Amino acid sequence: MRLKERMILRDVIIKSAESYEIIESYPKNKYLPSYLVYARSKEHIMHILFAVDVKDDNVRVVTSYHPIRQEWDENLKRRKSP
């Protein structure tokens, strides 16, 4: 399972909520509108993809990962151009 490889615990994702910053939005995503969020905790900088289910009034974590520096700008908030 990729989540184990990424080593981002659910508790870390929840505790980093105060730092959430939306860096990309996908309002017409296939199933639910989604948002890529930059977050940081004491020991992690991470990206979290949330899907927002407005109809059922909930939010789902789709995935989380540590951004690869070569793919993002210096502050890890904008993708580098190919």
XYZ file of C-alpha atoms in Angstrom:
82
model
C 0.000 0.000 0.000
C 1.392 3.399 -1.003
C 0.182 5.069 2.190
C 2.646 2.992 4.222
C 5.464 4.027 1.876
C 4.547 7.681 2.219
C 4.529 7.483 6.008
C 2.037 10.281 6.613
C -0.125 9.329 9.549
C -3.766 10.335 9.780
C -3.004 12.162 13.019
C -0.371 14.303 11.259
C -2.874 15.248 8.539
C -5.481 16.259 11.114
C -3.053 18.177 13.340
C -1.748 20.172 10.366
C -5.233 21.581 9.612
C -4.319 25.110 10.737
C -1.692 25.341 7.979
C -3.886 24.213 5.065
C -3.534 26.323 1.936
C -5.337 25.410 -1.292
C -2.761 25.349 -4.097
C -4.804 23.720 -6.884
C -8.514 23.176 -7.408
C -10.333 20.661 -9.560
C -14.003 21.731 -9.388
C -15.055 19.406 -12.210
C -13.215 16.305 -11.056
C -14.789 13.024 -12.162
C -16.586 12.145 -8.923
C -16.368 15.109 -6.543
C -14.821 18.580 -6.611
C -11.273 18.263 -5.277
C -8.603 20.506 -3.838
C -4.872 20.002 -3.506
C -3.729 21.482 -0.227
C -0.266 22.440 0.992
C 0.166 21.627 4.679
C 2.940 21.544 7.200
C 3.392 20.056 10.624
C 6.384 20.087 12.957
C 8.150 17.359 11.003
C 6.423 17.260 7.609
C 5.634 19.323 4.547
C 2.921 17.540 2.609
C 0.295 17.821 -0.073
C -3.176 16.462 0.636
C -5.864 15.938 -1.985
C -9.343 16.439 -0.545
C -12.618 15.581 -2.278
C -15.577 17.669 -1.127
C -18.978 15.995 -1.031
C -21.281 18.992 -0.656
C -24.452 16.908 -1.019
C -23.588 14.620 1.905
C -21.738 17.365 3.819
C -18.356 15.676 4.206
C -14.763 15.865 3.070
C -12.613 12.891 2.087
C -8.855 12.564 1.965
C -8.066 11.052 -1.421
C -4.296 10.919 -1.004
C -1.401 12.589 0.762
C 2.270 12.714 -0.104
C 5.539 14.532 0.429
C 6.069 16.715 -2.651
C 9.111 15.966 -4.791
C 11.209 19.130 -4.836
C 12.215 18.716 -8.484
C 8.542 18.872 -9.536
C 7.554 21.956 -7.524
C 8.793 25.518 -7.127
C 10.963 26.436 -4.161
C 8.038 26.886 -1.761
C 6.378 23.634 -2.945
C 3.136 25.410 -3.822
C 3.301 25.633 -7.627
C 4.192 22.930 -10.145
C 7.210 23.586 -12.316
C 6.549 23.923 -16.024
C 7.623 20.891 -18.076
